[in-house]
Amino acid sequence: MTTLRTRRVPTDRLTQQITEARSEGEPVLFVHGNVSSSVFWHTTLTALPDRYRPLAVDLRGFGGTDPRPVDATRGLRDYADDLAALLAALRIDRAHLVGWSMGGGVALQYLRDRPAAVRSLTLVNPVSPYGFGGTHGADGALNSADGAGSGGGTANPEFVRLLARGDRGEESPLSPRSVLANCYVKPPLRPQHEDAYVESMLTTRTGDDHYPGDSTTSTAWPGIAPGTRGVLNCLSPTRFRIDDLHLIDPKPPVCWIRGEDDVIVSDTSMFDLAHLGAAGAVPGWDGTPAQPMVTQTRRVLDRYAAAGGAVREVVVPDAGHAVHLERPEEFGGALLGALSA
């Protein structure tokens, strides 16, 4: 049985916590999503063959990494630059990157800025290259110039309150455990190690500098626009936008693995205020279209492929947002194929 080791690594930006399975082999860096930590990768780390050196990092403000403030005006570059500092401290020149959800966006930004340092990129139910919320159409056109409908003000305040309180129950449908059970995975599945995943979610730092971040008002529906600090603001399409990935050189292979029934990253996301408005769950909806998140990712990767990059899309049926937890065998097979491409 593979034994995991967790340690904190000082870097020139901050001290970061990592979990690793071994110290030799081709490095594979796993990047977690929002409201989680490297704990969500533990079972994946133990499943990789000995030829690989799997390690998972806690992003700033999550898990055991220093809770430095997040400058949302840089999009996801605070996180991507942290990854570069970590790999430099570990003396790793090139690594395979595996990014889930928001971590997929961090990995995309890392690839965009440092393509020669990436052996391969695996995206797991990634955030759209045009951010989360506030856009329409396959090319990510803004609904409003100020990014209305995205950013820190879009978080459900009750979920934030229960997260900050450390709620471990499921009396509320907005508790971390309920969100894990109903949104991270496809019901009725309850993942193994559920308690550990809830504890991982509860490591999320909350507030304006962390999750969800600050916000501003907007004259455009739904009346809120992104601020300049914190997690959800760096996912705003006015802060994070990768529409020129096809121009990078070199172009490492990209594998896109997604659960077919994801309700978080979807063309009809239950976390997109425009889609919720159309469903009558957000008042005053003015016809603003939902963000086609999957379609947008496909458009960017199609351009990458047309420019000479190798791209593979793997759709896992009957799985949701955390496909690596829900269907580990199918996920593991697809991941190994990506790492050996």
Short mmCIF file of C-alpha atoms in Angstrom, two decimals:
data_model
loop_
_atom_site.label_atom_id
_atom_site.label_comp_id
_atom_site.label_asym_id
_atom_site.label_seq_id
_atom_site.Cartn_x
_atom_site.Cartn_y
_atom_site.Cartn_z
CA MET A 1 0.00 0.00 0.00
CA THR A 2 1.27 3.45 -0.93
CA THR A 3 1.89 5.70 2.06
CA LEU A 4 1.17 9.39 1.61
CA ARG A 5 3.34 12.05 3.19
CA THR A 6 2.22 15.61 3.88
CA ARG A 7 4.72 18.42 4.40
CA ARG A 8 5.05 22.19 4.09
CA VAL A 9 7.46 23.58 1.50
CA PRO A 10 8.88 27.10 1.85
CA THR A 11 8.98 28.98 -1.46
CA ASP A 12 9.88 32.53 -2.46
CA ARG A 13 6.17 33.46 -2.42
CA LEU A 14 4.66 31.57 0.53
CA THR A 15 4.90 28.26 2.36
CA GLN A 16 2.77 25.64 0.63
CA GLN A 17 1.52 22.30 1.89
CA ILE A 18 1.83 19.29 -0.38
CA THR A 19 0.94 15.63 -0.14
CA GLU A 20 3.11 13.20 -2.08
CA ALA A 21 3.32 9.48 -2.67
CA ARG A 22 7.01 9.16 -3.57
CA SER A 23 10.03 11.30 -4.38
CA GLU A 24 11.11 9.72 -7.68
CA GLY A 25 9.59 9.48 -11.16
CA GLU A 26 7.95 11.83 -13.64
CA PRO A 27 6.36 14.58 -11.56
CA VAL A 28 2.57 14.92 -11.72
CA LEU A 29 1.16 17.94 -9.90
CA PHE A 30 -2.52 17.77 -8.91
CA VAL A 31 -4.40 21.04 -8.34
CA HIS A 32 -7.70 21.00 -6.42
CA GLY A 33 -10.83 23.05 -6.99
CA ASN A 34 -12.67 25.72 -5.05
CA VAL A 35 -13.80 24.99 -1.47
CA SER A 36 -11.62 21.89 -1.17
CA SER A 37 -7.95 20.98 -0.76
CA SER A 38 -5.40 18.38 -1.83
CA VAL A 39 -7.33 15.82 0.26
CA PHE A 40 -9.69 15.39 -2.72
CA TRP A 41 -6.74 13.90 -4.66
CA HIS A 42 -5.48 11.43 -2.04
CA THR A 43 -7.03 8.31 -3.54
CA THR A 44 -5.78 9.31 -7.00
CA LEU A 45 -2.23 9.79 -5.72
CA THR A 46 -2.07 6.24 -4.40
CA ALA A 47 -3.29 4.74 -7.69
CA LEU A 48 -0.54 6.02 -10.00
CA PRO A 49 2.21 3.56 -11.07
CA ASP A 50 5.72 3.85 -9.69
CA ARG A 51 7.05 5.55 -12.85
CA TYR A 52 5.28 8.73 -11.70
CA ARG A 53 5.91 11.08 -8.79
CA PRO A 54 2.42 12.26 -7.82
CA LEU A 55 2.02 15.26 -5.57
CA ALA A 56 -0.96 17.43 -4.69
CA VAL A 57 -0.79 21.01 -3.48
CA ASP A 58 -3.04 23.08 -1.26
CA LEU A 59 -3.69 26.42 -2.96
CA ARG A 60 -3.31 29.61 -0.93
CA GLY A 61 -6.18 30.01 1.50
CA PHE A 62 -7.01 26.28 1.47
CA GLY A 63 -5.73 23.30 3.44
CA GLY A 64 -2.38 23.82 5.12
CA THR A 65 -0.91 26.45 2.78
CA ASP A 66 -0.37 30.00 4.00
CA PRO A 67 -3.57 32.06 3.72
CA ARG A 68 -2.07 34.92 1.74
CA PRO A 69 -4.65 37.32 0.27
CA VAL A 70 -5.79 36.74 -3.30
CA ASP A 71 -5.33 39.65 -5.73
CA ALA A 72 -8.25 39.04 -8.07
CA THR A 73 -7.10 41.72 -10.53
CA ARG A 74 -4.52 39.16 -11.68
CA GLY A 75 -7.14 36.55 -12.46
CA LEU A 76 -5.78 33.14 -11.45
CA ARG A 77 -2.14 34.21 -11.71
CA ASP A 78 -1.59 34.39 -7.94
CA TYR A 79 -2.28 30.65 -7.86
CA ALA A 80 -0.39 29.86 -11.07
CA ASP A 81 2.67 31.79 -9.90
CA ASP A 82 2.48 29.93 -6.57
CA LEU A 83 2.69 26.65 -8.52
CA ALA A 84 5.77 27.89 -10.34
CA ALA A 85 7.40 28.84 -7.04
CA LEU A 86 6.57 25.44 -5.58
CA LEU A 87 8.03 23.51 -8.50
CA ALA A 88 11.16 25.69 -8.39
CA ALA A 89 11.57 24.96 -4.68
CA LEU A 90 11.22 21.23 -5.44
CA ARG A 91 13.73 21.56 -8.31
CA ILE A 92 11.21 20.30 -10.85
CA ASP A 93 11.71 21.83 -14.28
CA ARG A 94 8.78 20.19 -16.10
CA ALA A 95 5.70 18.50 -14.73
CA HIS A 96 2.43 16.94 -15.81
CA LEU A 97 -0.42 19.12 -14.54
CA VAL A 98 -3.84 17.82 -13.47
CA GLY A 99 -6.38 20.49 -12.55
CA TRP A 100 -9.92 19.98 -11.24
CA SER A 101 -12.63 22.67 -11.43
CA MET A 102 -11.01 25.99 -10.42
CA GLY A 103 -7.72 24.09 -10.38
CA GLY A 104 -8.27 23.44 -14.08
CA GLY A 105 -8.31 27.19 -14.62
CA VAL A 106 -5.12 27.55 -12.56
CA ALA A 107 -3.48 24.85 -14.70
CA LEU A 108 -4.66 26.56 -17.91
CA GLN A 109 -3.14 29.84 -16.74
CA TYR A 110 0.11 28.05 -15.87
CA LEU A 111 0.18 26.46 -19.33
CA ARG A 112 -0.57 29.80 -21.00
CA ASP A 113 2.30 31.51 -19.16
CA ARG A 114 4.86 28.65 -19.11
CA PRO A 115 4.15 26.13 -21.90
CA ALA A 116 7.69 24.75 -21.98
CA ALA A 117 7.38 23.73 -18.31
CA VAL A 118 4.34 21.48 -18.91
CA ARG A 119 4.71 17.83 -19.96
CA SER A 120 0.95 17.35 -20.35
CA LEU A 121 -2.24 18.97 -19.10
CA THR A 122 -5.27 17.07 -17.80
CA LEU A 123 -8.39 19.13 -17.15
CA VAL A 124 -11.01 17.58 -14.87
CA ASN A 125 -14.41 19.29 -15.06
CA PRO A 126 -12.52 22.59 -15.44
CA VAL A 127 -13.87 26.09 -15.10
CA SER A 128 -14.45 27.66 -18.50
CA PRO A 129 -11.48 29.48 -20.06
CA TYR A 130 -13.83 32.49 -19.93
CA GLY A 131 -14.30 32.32 -16.19
CA PHE A 132 -17.43 31.56 -14.19
CA GLY A 133 -20.58 33.59 -14.83
CA GLY A 134 -21.24 36.77 -16.73
CA THR A 135 -20.73 35.60 -20.33
CA HIS A 136 -22.72 34.10 -23.17
CA GLY A 137 -21.95 32.32 -26.42
CA ALA A 138 -19.16 29.94 -27.36
CA ASP A 139 -16.60 32.76 -27.50
CA GLY A 140 -17.36 34.08 -24.02
CA ALA A 141 -18.86 37.47 -24.84
CA LEU A 142 -19.44 39.58 -21.73
CA ASN A 143 -23.05 40.13 -20.70
CA SER A 144 -21.96 43.49 -19.28
CA ALA A 145 -18.65 45.32 -19.46
CA ASP A 146 -18.32 45.25 -15.66
CA GLY A 147 -18.70 41.45 -15.45
CA ALA A 148 -22.15 41.61 -13.84
CA GLY A 149 -23.36 38.19 -12.73
CA SER A 150 -19.93 36.99 -11.65
CA GLY A 151 -17.59 37.46 -8.70
CA GLY A 152 -17.80 37.44 -4.92
CA GLY A 153 -21.39 38.61 -4.72
CA THR A 154 -22.68 35.52 -6.50
CA ALA A 155 -21.95 33.16 -3.61
CA ASN A 156 -24.88 32.02 -1.52
CA PRO A 157 -24.47 33.86 1.80
CA GLU A 158 -25.96 30.99 3.80
CA PHE A 159 -23.41 28.55 2.37
CA VAL A 160 -20.62 31.01 3.21
CA ARG A 161 -21.99 31.40 6.75
CA LEU A 162 -22.16 27.65 7.36
CA LEU A 163 -18.71 27.14 5.85
CA ALA A 164 -17.21 29.82 8.10
CA ARG A 165 -19.00 28.33 11.11
CA GLY A 166 -17.51 24.90 10.46
CA ASP A 167 -20.86 23.18 9.99
CA ARG A 168 -20.42 19.42 9.56
CA GLY A 169 -24.06 18.40 9.38
CA GLU A 170 -26.59 18.24 6.59
CA GLU A 171 -29.64 19.74 8.19
CA SER A 172 -29.40 22.61 5.73
CA PRO A 173 -29.33 21.99 1.97
CA LEU A 174 -26.64 24.69 1.88
CA SER A 175 -24.27 23.07 4.37
CA PRO A 176 -20.87 21.96 3.05
CA ARG A 177 -21.81 18.28 3.47
CA SER A 178 -25.08 18.77 1.58
CA VAL A 179 -23.32 20.62 -1.24
CA LEU A 180 -20.73 17.85 -1.44
CA ALA A 181 -23.43 15.17 -1.61
CA ASN A 182 -25.73 16.95 -4.04
CA CYS A 183 -23.40 19.01 -6.23
CA TYR A 184 -19.82 17.72 -6.10
CA VAL A 185 -20.99 14.17 -6.83
CA LYS A 186 -24.11 12.91 -8.57
CA PRO A 187 -26.75 11.64 -6.13
CA PRO A 188 -27.43 9.11 -4.74
CA LEU A 189 -23.69 8.36 -4.54
CA ARG A 190 -22.07 9.19 -1.22
CA PRO A 191 -18.30 9.14 -1.64
CA GLN A 192 -15.97 7.08 0.47
CA HIS A 193 -14.03 9.23 2.94
CA GLU A 194 -16.90 11.75 2.99
CA ASP A 195 -15.97 13.02 6.44
CA ALA A 196 -12.42 13.75 5.26
CA TYR A 197 -13.76 15.69 2.27
CA VAL A 198 -16.03 17.76 4.50
CA GLU A 199 -13.08 18.57 6.76
CA SER A 200 -11.14 19.54 3.65
CA MET A 201 -13.91 21.92 2.57
CA LEU A 202 -13.90 23.49 6.04
CA THR A 203 -10.24 24.50 5.66
CA THR A 204 -11.39 27.17 3.19
CA ARG A 205 -10.60 30.64 4.52
CA THR A 206 -13.54 33.00 4.19
CA GLY A 207 -13.81 36.75 3.80
CA ASP A 208 -13.06 39.47 1.28
CA ASP A 209 -9.45 38.34 0.74
CA HIS A 210 -10.39 34.69 0.35
CA TYR A 211 -13.75 32.99 -0.29
CA PRO A 212 -15.93 34.39 -1.71
CA GLY A 213 -14.25 37.81 -2.02
CA ASP A 214 -15.63 41.32 -2.18
CA SER A 215 -18.16 42.66 -4.70
CA THR A 216 -19.57 45.82 -6.17
CA THR A 217 -22.99 46.88 -7.39
CA SER A 218 -23.96 47.05 -11.06
CA THR A 219 -26.69 48.69 -13.06
CA ALA A 220 -26.89 45.47 -15.12
CA TRP A 221 -28.85 42.42 -13.98
CA PRO A 222 -28.49 40.86 -11.42
CA GLY A 223 -27.13 44.02 -9.82
CA ILE A 224 -23.74 42.71 -8.65
CA ALA A 225 -20.31 42.82 -10.27
CA PRO A 226 -16.89 41.49 -9.24
CA GLY A 227 -14.64 43.20 -6.78
CA THR A 228 -10.84 43.11 -6.71
CA ARG A 229 -10.12 40.58 -3.94
CA GLY A 230 -10.77 36.95 -3.22
CA VAL A 231 -11.53 33.68 -4.92
CA LEU A 232 -14.70 34.21 -6.93
CA ASN A 233 -13.46 37.51 -8.32
CA CYS A 234 -10.39 35.92 -9.88
CA LEU A 235 -12.82 33.63 -11.72
CA SER A 236 -14.72 36.58 -13.17
CA PRO A 237 -14.47 36.86 -16.99
CA THR A 238 -13.15 40.40 -16.56
CA ARG A 239 -10.17 38.96 -14.62
CA PHE A 240 -9.61 35.47 -16.06
CA ARG A 241 -9.87 34.93 -19.80
CA ILE A 242 -7.81 32.53 -21.90
CA ASP A 243 -8.83 32.82 -25.54
CA ASP A 244 -5.38 32.66 -27.13
CA LEU A 245 -4.20 29.25 -25.91
CA HIS A 246 -3.72 28.17 -29.53
CA LEU A 247 -0.84 30.64 -29.86
CA ILE A 248 1.47 29.05 -27.28
CA ASP A 249 4.58 27.13 -28.29
CA PRO A 250 5.29 24.34 -27.55
CA LYS A 251 1.85 22.75 -27.30
CA PRO A 252 1.84 19.86 -24.81
CA PRO A 253 -1.00 17.32 -25.10
CA VAL A 254 -4.27 18.17 -23.37
CA CYS A 255 -6.80 15.67 -22.02
CA TRP A 256 -10.23 16.93 -20.92
CA ILE A 257 -12.07 14.54 -18.58
CA ARG A 258 -15.55 15.44 -17.41
CA GLY A 259 -18.55 13.90 -15.73
CA GLU A 260 -21.50 14.00 -18.08
CA ASP A 261 -23.94 15.07 -15.34
CA ASP A 262 -21.92 17.85 -13.72
CA VAL A 263 -24.26 20.51 -12.29
CA ILE A 264 -21.49 22.99 -11.38
CA VAL A 265 -19.56 23.31 -14.65
CA SER A 266 -22.23 22.91 -17.30
CA ASP A 267 -24.03 24.71 -20.09
CA THR A 268 -26.93 24.81 -17.62
CA SER A 269 -25.02 25.28 -14.37
CA MET A 270 -27.01 25.38 -11.16
CA PHE A 271 -24.40 27.88 -9.90
CA ASP A 272 -24.83 30.34 -12.81
CA LEU A 273 -27.18 33.16 -11.81
CA ALA A 274 -28.39 33.57 -15.40
CA HIS A 275 -29.48 29.94 -15.59
CA LEU A 276 -31.08 30.20 -12.15
CA GLY A 277 -32.83 33.39 -13.26
CA ALA A 278 -34.31 31.61 -16.26
CA ALA A 279 -35.56 28.91 -13.89
CA GLY A 280 -37.23 31.52 -11.68
CA ALA A 281 -34.85 31.08 -8.76
CA VAL A 282 -33.31 34.58 -9.04
CA PRO A 283 -35.81 37.45 -9.18
CA GLY A 284 -35.97 40.06 -11.92
CA TRP A 285 -34.35 37.97 -14.65
CA ASP A 286 -34.17 40.07 -17.80
CA GLY A 287 -33.45 37.32 -20.32
CA THR A 288 -29.68 37.27 -19.80
CA PRO A 289 -28.55 33.95 -21.29
CA ALA A 290 -26.82 31.24 -19.30
CA GLN A 291 -23.10 30.69 -19.72
CA PRO A 292 -22.39 27.64 -21.95
CA MET A 293 -19.35 26.56 -19.95
CA VAL A 294 -18.71 23.21 -21.63
CA THR A 295 -19.25 24.68 -25.09
CA GLN A 296 -16.75 27.45 -24.31
CA THR A 297 -14.08 25.00 -23.17
CA ARG A 298 -14.60 22.94 -26.32
CA ARG A 299 -14.23 26.02 -28.50
CA VAL A 300 -10.89 26.96 -26.94
CA LEU A 301 -9.57 23.38 -27.15
CA ASP A 302 -10.79 22.99 -30.74
CA ARG A 303 -8.71 26.02 -31.70
CA TYR A 304 -5.75 24.54 -29.83
CA ALA A 305 -6.13 21.30 -31.79
CA ALA A 306 -6.52 23.14 -35.11
CA ALA A 307 -3.22 24.91 -34.39
CA GLY A 308 -1.42 21.58 -33.94
CA GLY A 309 -2.00 20.65 -30.30
CA ALA A 310 -3.16 17.15 -29.37
CA VAL A 311 -6.51 17.22 -27.55
CA ARG A 312 -8.63 14.35 -26.23
CA GLU A 313 -12.04 14.69 -24.60
CA VAL A 314 -13.27 11.92 -22.29
CA VAL A 315 -16.89 12.07 -21.15
CA VAL A 316 -17.71 9.79 -18.21
CA PRO A 317 -21.43 8.90 -18.07
CA ASP A 318 -23.44 8.94 -14.85
CA ALA A 319 -20.84 11.08 -13.08
CA GLY A 320 -20.91 14.61 -11.76
CA HIS A 321 -18.35 17.27 -10.85
CA ALA A 322 -15.90 15.10 -8.89
CA VAL A 323 -15.55 12.40 -11.53
CA HIS A 324 -12.22 11.24 -10.03
CA LEU A 325 -14.06 10.30 -6.82
CA GLU A 326 -17.20 8.94 -8.46
CA ARG A 327 -15.69 6.80 -11.20
CA PRO A 328 -12.05 6.23 -10.17
CA GLU A 329 -11.37 3.35 -12.57
CA GLU A 330 -12.59 5.19 -15.66
CA PHE A 331 -10.86 8.35 -14.50
CA GLY A 332 -7.62 6.54 -13.74
CA GLY A 333 -7.54 4.89 -17.17
CA ALA A 334 -8.08 8.21 -18.91
CA LEU A 335 -5.44 9.91 -16.75
CA LEU A 336 -2.81 7.25 -17.47
CA GLY A 337 -3.53 7.63 -21.15
CA ALA A 338 -2.99 11.36 -20.86
CA LEU A 339 0.26 11.03 -18.92
CA SER A 340 1.73 8.63 -21.48
CA ALA A 341 0.55 10.55 -24.57
#
